[in-house]
PDB file of C-alpha atoms in Angstrom:
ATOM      1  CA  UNK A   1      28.890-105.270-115.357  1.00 64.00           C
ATOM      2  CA  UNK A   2      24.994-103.816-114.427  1.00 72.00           C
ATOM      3  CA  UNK A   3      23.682-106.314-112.079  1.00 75.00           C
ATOM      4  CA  UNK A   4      20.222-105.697-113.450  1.00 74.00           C
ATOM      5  CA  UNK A   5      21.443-106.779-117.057  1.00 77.00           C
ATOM      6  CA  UNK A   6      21.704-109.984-115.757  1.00 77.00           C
ATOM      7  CA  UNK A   7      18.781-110.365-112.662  1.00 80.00           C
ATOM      8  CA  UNK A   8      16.672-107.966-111.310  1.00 85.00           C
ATOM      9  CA  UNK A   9      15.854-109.531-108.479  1.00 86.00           C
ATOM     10  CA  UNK A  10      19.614-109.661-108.065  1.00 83.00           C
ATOM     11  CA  UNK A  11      20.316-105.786-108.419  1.00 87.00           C
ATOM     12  CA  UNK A  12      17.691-105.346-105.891  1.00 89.00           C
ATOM     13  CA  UNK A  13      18.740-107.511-103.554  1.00 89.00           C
ATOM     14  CA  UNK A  14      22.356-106.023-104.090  1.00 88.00           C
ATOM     15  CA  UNK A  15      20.861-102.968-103.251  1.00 90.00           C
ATOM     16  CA  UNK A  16      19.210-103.410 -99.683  1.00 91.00           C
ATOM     17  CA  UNK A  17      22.613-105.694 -99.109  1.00 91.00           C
ATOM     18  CA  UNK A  18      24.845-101.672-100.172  1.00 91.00           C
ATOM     19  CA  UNK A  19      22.387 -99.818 -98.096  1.00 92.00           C
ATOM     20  CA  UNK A  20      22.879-101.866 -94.880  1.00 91.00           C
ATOM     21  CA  UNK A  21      26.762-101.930 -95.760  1.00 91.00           C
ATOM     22  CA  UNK A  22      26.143 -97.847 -95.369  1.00 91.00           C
ATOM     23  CA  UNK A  23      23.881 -98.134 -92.249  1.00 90.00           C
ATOM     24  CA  UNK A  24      26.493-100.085 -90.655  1.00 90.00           C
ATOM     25  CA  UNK A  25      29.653 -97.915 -91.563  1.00 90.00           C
ATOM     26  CA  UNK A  26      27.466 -94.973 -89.930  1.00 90.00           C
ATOM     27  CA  UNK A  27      26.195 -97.216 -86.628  1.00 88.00           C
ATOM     28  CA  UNK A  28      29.862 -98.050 -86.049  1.00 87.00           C
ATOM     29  CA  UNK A  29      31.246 -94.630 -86.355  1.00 88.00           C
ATOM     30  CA  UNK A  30      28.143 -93.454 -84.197  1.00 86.00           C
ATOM     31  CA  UNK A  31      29.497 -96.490 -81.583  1.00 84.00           C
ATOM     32  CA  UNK A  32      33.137 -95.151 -80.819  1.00 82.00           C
ATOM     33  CA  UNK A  33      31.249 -91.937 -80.042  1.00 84.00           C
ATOM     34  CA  UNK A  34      29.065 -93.476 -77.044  1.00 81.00           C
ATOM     35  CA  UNK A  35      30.748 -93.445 -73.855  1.00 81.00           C
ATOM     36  CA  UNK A  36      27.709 -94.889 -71.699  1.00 80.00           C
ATOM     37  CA  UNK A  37      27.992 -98.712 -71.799  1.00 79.00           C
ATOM     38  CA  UNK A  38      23.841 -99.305 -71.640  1.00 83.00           C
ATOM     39  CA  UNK A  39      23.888 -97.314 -74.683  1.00 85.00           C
ATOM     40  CA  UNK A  40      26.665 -98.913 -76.538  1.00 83.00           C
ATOM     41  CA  UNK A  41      24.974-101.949 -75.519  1.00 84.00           C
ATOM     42  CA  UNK A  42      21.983-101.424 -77.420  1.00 86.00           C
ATOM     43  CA  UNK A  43      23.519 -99.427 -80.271  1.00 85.00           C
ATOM     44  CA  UNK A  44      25.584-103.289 -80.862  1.00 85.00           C
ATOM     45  CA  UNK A  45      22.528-104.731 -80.651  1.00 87.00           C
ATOM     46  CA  UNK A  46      20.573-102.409 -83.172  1.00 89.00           C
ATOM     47  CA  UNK A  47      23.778-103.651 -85.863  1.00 89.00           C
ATOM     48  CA  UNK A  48      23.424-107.032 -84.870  1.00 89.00           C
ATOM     49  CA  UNK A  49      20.006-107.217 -86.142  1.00 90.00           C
ATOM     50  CA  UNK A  50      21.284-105.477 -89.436  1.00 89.00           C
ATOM     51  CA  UNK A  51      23.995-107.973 -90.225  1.00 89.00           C
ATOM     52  CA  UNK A  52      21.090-110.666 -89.608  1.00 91.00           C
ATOM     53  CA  UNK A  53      18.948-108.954 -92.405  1.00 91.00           C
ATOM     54  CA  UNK A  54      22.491-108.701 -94.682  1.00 91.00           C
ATOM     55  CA  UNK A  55      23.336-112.696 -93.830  1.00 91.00           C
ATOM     56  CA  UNK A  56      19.756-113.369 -95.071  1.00 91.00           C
ATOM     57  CA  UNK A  57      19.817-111.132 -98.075  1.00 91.00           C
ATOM     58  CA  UNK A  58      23.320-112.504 -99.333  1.00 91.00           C
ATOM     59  CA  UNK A  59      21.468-116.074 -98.584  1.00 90.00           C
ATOM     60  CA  UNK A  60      18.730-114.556-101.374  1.00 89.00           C
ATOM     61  CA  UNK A  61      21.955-113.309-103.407  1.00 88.00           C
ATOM     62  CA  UNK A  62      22.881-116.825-103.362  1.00 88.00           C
ATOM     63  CA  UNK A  63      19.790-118.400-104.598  1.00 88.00           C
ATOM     64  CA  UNK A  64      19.744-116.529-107.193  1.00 85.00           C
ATOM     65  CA  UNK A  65      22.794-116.738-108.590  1.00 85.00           C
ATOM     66  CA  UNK A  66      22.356-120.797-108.524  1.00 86.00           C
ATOM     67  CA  UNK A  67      19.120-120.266-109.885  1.00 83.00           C
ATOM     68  CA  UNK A  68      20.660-118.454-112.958  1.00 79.00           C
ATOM     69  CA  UNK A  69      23.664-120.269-113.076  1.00 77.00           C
ATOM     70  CA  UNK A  70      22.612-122.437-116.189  1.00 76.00           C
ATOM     71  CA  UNK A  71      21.652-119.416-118.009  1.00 80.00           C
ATOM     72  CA  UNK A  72      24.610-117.069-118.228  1.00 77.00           C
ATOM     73  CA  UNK A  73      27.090-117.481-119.590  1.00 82.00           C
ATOM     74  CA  UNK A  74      31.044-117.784-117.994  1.00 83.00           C
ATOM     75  CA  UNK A  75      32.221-114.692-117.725  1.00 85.00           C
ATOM     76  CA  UNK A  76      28.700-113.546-115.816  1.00 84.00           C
ATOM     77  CA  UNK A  77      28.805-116.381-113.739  1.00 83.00           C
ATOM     78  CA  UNK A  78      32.416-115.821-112.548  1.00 85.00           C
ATOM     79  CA  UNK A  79      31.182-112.367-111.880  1.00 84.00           C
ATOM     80  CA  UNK A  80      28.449-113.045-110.106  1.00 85.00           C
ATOM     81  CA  UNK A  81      30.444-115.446-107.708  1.00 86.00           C
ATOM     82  CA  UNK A  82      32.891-112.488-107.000  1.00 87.00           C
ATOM     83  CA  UNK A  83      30.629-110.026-106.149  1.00 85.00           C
ATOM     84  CA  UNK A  84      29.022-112.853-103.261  1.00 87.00           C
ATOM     85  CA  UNK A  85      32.324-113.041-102.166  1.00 90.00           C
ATOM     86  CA  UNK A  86      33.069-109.657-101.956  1.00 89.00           C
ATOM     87  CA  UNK A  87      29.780-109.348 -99.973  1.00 89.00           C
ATOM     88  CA  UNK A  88      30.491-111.779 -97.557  1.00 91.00           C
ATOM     89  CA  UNK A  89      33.958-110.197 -96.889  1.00 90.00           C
ATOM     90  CA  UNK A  90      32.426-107.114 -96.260  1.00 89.00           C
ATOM     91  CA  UNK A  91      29.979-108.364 -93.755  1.00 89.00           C
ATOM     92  CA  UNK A  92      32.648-110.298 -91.954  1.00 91.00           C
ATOM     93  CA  UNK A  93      34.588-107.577 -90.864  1.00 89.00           C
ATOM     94  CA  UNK A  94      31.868-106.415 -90.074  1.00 88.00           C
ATOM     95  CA  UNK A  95      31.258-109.083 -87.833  1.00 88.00           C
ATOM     96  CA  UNK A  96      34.759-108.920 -86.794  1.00 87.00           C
ATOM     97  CA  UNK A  97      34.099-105.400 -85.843  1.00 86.00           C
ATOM     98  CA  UNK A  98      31.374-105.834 -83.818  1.00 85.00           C
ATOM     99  CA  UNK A  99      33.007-108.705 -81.617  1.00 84.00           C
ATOM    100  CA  UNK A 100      35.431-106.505 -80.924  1.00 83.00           C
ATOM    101  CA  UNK A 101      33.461-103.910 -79.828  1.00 80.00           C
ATOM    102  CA  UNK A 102      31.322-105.897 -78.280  1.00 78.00           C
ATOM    103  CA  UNK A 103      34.334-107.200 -76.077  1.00 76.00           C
ATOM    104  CA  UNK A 104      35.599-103.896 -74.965  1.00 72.00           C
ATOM    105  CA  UNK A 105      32.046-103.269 -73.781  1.00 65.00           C
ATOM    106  CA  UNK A 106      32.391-107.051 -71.495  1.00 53.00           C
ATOM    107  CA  UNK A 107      29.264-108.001 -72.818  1.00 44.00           C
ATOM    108  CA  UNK A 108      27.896-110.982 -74.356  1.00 38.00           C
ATOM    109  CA  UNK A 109      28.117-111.359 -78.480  1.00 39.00           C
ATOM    110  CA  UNK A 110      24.575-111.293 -79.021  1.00 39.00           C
ATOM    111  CA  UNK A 111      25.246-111.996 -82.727  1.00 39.00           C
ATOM    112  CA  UNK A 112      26.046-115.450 -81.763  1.00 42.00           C
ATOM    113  CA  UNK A 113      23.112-117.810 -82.636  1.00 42.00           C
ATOM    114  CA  UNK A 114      22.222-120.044 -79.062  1.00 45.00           C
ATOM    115  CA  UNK A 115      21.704-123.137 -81.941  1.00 44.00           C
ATOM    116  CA  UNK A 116      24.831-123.052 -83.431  1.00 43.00           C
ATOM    117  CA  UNK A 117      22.832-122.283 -86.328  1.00 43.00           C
ATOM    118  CA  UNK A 118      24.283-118.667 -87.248  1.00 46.00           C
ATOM    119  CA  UNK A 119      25.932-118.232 -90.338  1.00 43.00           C
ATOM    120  CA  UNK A 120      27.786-115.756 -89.260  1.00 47.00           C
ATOM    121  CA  UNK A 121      28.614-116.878 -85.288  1.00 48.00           C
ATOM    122  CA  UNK A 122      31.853-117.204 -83.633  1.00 43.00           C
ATOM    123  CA  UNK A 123      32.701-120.732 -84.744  1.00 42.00           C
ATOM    124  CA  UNK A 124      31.490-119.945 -88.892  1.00 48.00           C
ATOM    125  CA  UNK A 125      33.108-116.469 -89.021  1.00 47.00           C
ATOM    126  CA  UNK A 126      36.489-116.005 -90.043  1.00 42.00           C
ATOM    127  CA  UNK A 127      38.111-112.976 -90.938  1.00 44.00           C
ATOM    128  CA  UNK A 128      38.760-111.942 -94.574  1.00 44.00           C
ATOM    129  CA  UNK A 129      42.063-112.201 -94.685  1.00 44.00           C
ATOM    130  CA  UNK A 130      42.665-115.693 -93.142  1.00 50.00           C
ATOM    131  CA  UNK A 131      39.900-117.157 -95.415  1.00 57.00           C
ATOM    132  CA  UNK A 132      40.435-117.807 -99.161  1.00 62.00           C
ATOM    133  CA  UNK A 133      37.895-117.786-102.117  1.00 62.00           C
ATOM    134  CA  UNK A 134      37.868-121.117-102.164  1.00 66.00           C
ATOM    135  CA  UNK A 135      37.155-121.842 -98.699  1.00 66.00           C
ATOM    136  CA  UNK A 136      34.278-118.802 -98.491  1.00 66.00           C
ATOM    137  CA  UNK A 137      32.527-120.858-101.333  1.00 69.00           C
ATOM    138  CA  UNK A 138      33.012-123.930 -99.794  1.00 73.00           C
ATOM    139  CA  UNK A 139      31.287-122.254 -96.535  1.00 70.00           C
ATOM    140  CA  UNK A 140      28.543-120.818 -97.927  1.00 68.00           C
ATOM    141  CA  UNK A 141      27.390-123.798 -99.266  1.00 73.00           C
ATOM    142  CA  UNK A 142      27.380-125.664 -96.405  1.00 76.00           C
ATOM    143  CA  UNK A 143      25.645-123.059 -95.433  1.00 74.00           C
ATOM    144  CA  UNK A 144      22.666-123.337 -97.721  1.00 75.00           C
ATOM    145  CA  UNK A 145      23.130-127.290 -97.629  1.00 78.00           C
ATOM    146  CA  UNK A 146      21.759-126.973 -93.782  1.00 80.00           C
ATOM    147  CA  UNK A 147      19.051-124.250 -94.841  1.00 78.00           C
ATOM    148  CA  UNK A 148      17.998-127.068 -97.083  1.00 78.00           C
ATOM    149  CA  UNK A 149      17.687-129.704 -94.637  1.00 84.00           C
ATOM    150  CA  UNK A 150      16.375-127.656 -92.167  1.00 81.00           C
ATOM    151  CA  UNK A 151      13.454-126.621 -94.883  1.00 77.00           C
ATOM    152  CA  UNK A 152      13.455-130.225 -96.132  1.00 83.00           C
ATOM    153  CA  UNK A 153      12.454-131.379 -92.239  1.00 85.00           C
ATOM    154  CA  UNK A 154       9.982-128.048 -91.783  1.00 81.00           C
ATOM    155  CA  UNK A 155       8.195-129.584 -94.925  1.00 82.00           C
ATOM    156  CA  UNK A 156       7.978-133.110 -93.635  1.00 86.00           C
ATOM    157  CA  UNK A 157       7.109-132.120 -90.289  1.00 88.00           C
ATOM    158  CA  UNK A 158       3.811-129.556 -91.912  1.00 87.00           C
ATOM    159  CA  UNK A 159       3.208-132.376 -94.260  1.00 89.00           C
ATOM    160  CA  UNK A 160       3.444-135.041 -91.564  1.00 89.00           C
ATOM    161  CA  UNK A 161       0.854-132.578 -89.253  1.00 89.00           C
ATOM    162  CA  UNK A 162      -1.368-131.980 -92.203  1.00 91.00           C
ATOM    163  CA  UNK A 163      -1.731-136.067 -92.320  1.00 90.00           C
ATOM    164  CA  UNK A 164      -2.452-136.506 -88.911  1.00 90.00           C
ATOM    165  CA  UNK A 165      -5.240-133.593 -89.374  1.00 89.00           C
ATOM    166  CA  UNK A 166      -6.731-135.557 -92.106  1.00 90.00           C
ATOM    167  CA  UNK A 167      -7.008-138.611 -90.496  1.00 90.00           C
ATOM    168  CA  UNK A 168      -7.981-137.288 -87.380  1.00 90.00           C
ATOM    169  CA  UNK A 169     -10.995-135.744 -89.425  1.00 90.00           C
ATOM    170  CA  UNK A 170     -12.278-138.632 -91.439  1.00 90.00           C
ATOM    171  CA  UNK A 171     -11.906-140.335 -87.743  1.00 90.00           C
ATOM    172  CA  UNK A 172     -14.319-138.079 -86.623  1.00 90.00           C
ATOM    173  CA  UNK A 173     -16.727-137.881 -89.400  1.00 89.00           C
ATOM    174  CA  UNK A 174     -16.941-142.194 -89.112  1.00 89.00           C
ATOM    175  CA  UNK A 175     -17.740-141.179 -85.695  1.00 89.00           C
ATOM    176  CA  UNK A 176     -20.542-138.770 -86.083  1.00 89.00           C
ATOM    177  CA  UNK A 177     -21.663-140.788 -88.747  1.00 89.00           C
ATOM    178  CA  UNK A 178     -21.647-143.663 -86.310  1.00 89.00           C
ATOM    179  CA  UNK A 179     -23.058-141.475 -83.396  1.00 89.00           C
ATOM    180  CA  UNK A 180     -25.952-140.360 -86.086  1.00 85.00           C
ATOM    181  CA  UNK A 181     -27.193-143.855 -86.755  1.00 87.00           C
ATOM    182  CA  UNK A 182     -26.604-144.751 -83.048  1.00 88.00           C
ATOM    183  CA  UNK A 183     -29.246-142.006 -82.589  1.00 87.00           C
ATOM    184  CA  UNK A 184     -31.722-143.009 -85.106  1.00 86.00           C
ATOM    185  CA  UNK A 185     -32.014-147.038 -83.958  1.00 85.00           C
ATOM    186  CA  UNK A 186     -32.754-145.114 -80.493  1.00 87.00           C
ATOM    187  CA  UNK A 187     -35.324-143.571 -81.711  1.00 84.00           C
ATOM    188  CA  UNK A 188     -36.772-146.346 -83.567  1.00 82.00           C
ATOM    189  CA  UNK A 189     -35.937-148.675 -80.916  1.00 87.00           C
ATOM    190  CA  UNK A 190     -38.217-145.661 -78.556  1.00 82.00           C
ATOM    191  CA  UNK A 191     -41.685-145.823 -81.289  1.00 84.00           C
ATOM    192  CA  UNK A 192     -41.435-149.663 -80.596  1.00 81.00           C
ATOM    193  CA  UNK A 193     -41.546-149.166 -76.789  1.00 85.00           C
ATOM    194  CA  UNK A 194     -44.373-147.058 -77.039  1.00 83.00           C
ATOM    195  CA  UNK A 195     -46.126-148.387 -79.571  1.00 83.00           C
ATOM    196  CA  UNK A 196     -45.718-151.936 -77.851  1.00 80.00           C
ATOM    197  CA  UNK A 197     -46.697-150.294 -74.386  1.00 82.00           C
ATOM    198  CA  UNK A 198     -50.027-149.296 -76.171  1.00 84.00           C
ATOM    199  CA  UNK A 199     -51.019-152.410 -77.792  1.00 83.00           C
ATOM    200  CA  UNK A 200     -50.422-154.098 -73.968  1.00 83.00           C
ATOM    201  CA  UNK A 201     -52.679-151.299 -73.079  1.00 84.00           C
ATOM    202  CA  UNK A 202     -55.110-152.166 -75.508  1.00 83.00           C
ATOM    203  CA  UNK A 203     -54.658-156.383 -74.823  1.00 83.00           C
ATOM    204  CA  UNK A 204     -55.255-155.589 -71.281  1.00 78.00           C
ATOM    205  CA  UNK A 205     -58.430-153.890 -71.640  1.00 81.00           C
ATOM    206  CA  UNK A 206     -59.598-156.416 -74.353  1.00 81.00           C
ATOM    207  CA  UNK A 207     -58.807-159.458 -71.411  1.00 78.00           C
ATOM    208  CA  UNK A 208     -60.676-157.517 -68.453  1.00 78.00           C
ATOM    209  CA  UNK A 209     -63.755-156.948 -70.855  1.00 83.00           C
ATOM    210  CA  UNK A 210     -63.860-160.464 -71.687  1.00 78.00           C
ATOM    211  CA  UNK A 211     -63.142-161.431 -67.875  1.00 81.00           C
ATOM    212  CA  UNK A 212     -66.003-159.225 -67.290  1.00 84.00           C
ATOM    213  CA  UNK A 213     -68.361-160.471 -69.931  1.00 87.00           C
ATOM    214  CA  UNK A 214     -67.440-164.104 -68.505  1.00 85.00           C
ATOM    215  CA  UNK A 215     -68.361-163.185 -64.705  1.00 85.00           C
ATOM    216  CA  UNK A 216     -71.582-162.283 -66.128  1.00 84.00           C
ATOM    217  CA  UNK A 217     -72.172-165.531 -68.031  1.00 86.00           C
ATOM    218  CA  UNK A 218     -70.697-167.288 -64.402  1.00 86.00           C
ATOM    219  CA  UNK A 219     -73.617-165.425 -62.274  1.00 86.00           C
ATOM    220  CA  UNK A 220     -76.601-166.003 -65.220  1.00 88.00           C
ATOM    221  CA  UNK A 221     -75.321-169.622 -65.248  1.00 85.00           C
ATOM    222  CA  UNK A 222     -75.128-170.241 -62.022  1.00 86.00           C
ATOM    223  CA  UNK A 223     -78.469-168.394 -61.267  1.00 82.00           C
ATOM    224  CA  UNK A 224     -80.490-170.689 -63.602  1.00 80.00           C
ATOM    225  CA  UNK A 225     -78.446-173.879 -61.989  1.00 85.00           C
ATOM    226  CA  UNK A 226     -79.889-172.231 -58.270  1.00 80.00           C
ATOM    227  CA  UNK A 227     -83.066-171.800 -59.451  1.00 76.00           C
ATOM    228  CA  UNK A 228     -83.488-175.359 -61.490  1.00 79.00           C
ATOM    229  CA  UNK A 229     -82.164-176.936 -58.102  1.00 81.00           C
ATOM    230  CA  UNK A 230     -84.533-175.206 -55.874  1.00 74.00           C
ATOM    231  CA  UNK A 231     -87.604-176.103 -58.202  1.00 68.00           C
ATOM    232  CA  UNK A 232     -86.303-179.669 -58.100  1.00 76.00           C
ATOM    233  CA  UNK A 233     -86.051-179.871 -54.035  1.00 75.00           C
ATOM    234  CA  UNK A 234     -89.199-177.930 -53.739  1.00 70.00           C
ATOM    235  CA  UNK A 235     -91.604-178.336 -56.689  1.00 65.00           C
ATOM    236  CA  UNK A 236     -94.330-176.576 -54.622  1.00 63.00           C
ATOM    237  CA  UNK A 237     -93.159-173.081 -53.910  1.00 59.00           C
ATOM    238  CA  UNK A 238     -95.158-170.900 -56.480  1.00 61.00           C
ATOM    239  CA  UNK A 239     -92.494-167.756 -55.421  1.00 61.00           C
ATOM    240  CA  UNK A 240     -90.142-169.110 -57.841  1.00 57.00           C
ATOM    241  CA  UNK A 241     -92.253-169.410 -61.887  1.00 59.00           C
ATOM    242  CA  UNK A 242     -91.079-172.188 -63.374  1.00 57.00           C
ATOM    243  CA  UNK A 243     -88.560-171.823 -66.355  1.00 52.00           C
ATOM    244  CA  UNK A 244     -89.523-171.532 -70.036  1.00 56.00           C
ATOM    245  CA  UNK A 245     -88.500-174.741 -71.439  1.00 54.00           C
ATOM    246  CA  UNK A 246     -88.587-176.404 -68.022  1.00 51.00           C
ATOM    247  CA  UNK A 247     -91.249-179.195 -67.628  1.00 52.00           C
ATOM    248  CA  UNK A 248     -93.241-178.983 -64.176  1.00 54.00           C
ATOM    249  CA  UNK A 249     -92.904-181.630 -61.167  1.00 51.00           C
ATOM    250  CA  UNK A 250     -94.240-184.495 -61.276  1.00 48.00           C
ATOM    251  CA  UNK A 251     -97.114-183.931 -58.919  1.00 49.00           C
ATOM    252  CA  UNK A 252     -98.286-180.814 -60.228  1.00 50.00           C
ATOM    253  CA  UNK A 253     -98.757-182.823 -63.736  1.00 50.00           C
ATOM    254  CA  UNK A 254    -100.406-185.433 -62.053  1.00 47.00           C
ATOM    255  CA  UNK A 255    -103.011-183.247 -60.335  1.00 48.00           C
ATOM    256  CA  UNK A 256    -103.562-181.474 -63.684  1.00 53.00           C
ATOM    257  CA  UNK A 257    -104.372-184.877 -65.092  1.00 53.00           C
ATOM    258  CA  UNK A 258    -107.052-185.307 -62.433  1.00 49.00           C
ATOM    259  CA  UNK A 259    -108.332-182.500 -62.328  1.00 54.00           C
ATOM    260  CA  UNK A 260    -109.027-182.818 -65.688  1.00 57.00           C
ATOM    261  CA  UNK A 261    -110.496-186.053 -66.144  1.00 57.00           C
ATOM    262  CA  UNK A 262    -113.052-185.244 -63.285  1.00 51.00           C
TER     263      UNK A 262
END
C-alpha cells in the first residue's frame, strides 16, 4: 500500500524517517573503519543526533496515524500500525548498535537522555527481538502519554506567565494612572500656594497703606490737640493764628468789646 494514498504528510514523514535509516547504515559502516577513538567518538555522536531526529519523526508518524485513525478504514489502519512498528524496530537496533559501539570505545552513551526523558535511552530501549508488537505499542504510547503531559504543563506554565503579565500590567497602568492624578493635585495644590502668597502680598501692602494713612491722621490730630492746648495756656502769643472755627480767649474778646464801645 502507497503511503501517500492514505496521508501525505505521512509519506513524507516516512521519507526523511528511510533517508536517516540510509544515513545511519552508511555512518555505521564508516564507524568500524575509524581506528582513532576521538574520531569514533564524534562519528557516535554525529548518529546519535540522527536517531534523535528519527525518534522525533516516528513521534510525527505517530500523530498522524491517530489523527487518521477514524478515517480509514481496517485494513489501512492495521497497516499503518505495522509499518510504526517496523520503524521503531529498525531504529532500535540501531540503538542497540550504537551502545555497543559506543562501549567498545569506553565512552559514555551520549544517546542517553540526563532526564530520563529519552524515548529511546537505556532503560526504554529494548531490542527487537525480546520485545513483542504488543508491548512496542504499549511503549510508544506511554511514550506520547508523557509528551502530552509534558505539553499539557508547558501550556499551563505560558498560560499561567501570560496571567501574571496581564495583571502585572493593569497593576501598573492603576499606578500611572494614580501617579498622573497624584501629579495634577500637585500642581493645583502649587497655583493655590502662589496665588495665596500673592493675595498676602497684596493684604500686606493694603494694611501698611492704611497704617500709614492712620499715622498721618495720628500726627494732624495730635497737632491740632498741641496747638488748641497751647492757645488755651497762652491766649496771648500771636506766633500761633488762632484756628478757623476756634473762638478767641476770653480777654482778647473782652478788649474788643472795649475798644469798641469807646
Amino acid at each position: 500500500m502507497d503511503l501517500a494514498s492514505v496521508n501525505e504528510e505521512l509519506a513524507e514523514i516516512d521519507g526523511q524517517i528511510a533517508d536517516i535509516f540510509r544515513a545511519l547504515q552508511n555512518g555505521f559502516q564508516k564507524l568500524d573503519k575509524i581506528k582513532d577513538a576521538n574520531r569514533r567518538s564524534r562519528q557516535l555522536e554525529e548518529l546519535t543526533d540522527k536517531m534523535r531526529d528519527c525518534k522525533r519523526l516516528i513521534k510525527d508518524f505517530e500523530r498522524v496515524v491517530k489523527d487518521e485513525a477514524g478515517s480509514v478504514d481496517p485494513n489501512t489502519s492495521k497497516f499503518l500500525n505495522e509499518r510504526k512498528q517496523s520503524l521503531i524496530k529498525e531504529l532500535n537496533s540501531y540503538v542497540a548498535l550504537k551502545k555497543q559501539h559506543a562501549s567498545e570505545n569506553k565512552r559514555v552513551d551520549l544517546f542517553d537522555a540526563p532526564s530520563g526523558e529519552d524515548a529511546f535511552g537505556e532503560e526504554n530501549v529494548l531490542l527487537a527481538s525480546n520485545m513483542t508488537n504488543q508491548q512496542l505499542m504499549q511503549h510508544g504510547d506511554n511514550l506520547m502519554d508523557e509528551t502530552d503531559q509534558a505539553l499539557a504543563r508547558s501550556k499551563q506554565t505560558v498560560q499561567e506567565t501570560i496571567n501574571v503579565g496581564t495583571e502585572t500590567a493593569a497593576a501598573l497602568k492603576a499606578q500611572t494612572e494614580q501617579m498622573s492624578r497624584v501629579v495634577n493635585e500637585l500642581d493645583s495644590i502649587h497655583f493655590s500656594m502662589k496665588k495665596a502668597s500673592k493675595l498676602v502680598k497684596e493684604i500686606g501692602r493694603q494694611v501698611a497703606t492704611d497704617r500709614c494713612i492712620m499715622g498721618l491722621l495720628f500726627l494732624i490730630v495730635a497737632g491740632v490737640i498741641a496747638v488748641i492746648i497751647v492757645k488755651i495756656v497762652n491766649p496771648h502769643n500771636k506766633d500761633i493764628p488762632d484756628l478757623p472755627g476756634l473762638a478767641p480767649p476770653v480777654s482778647r474778646r473782652l478788649l474788643s468789646i472795649v475798644e469798641n464801645n469807646g
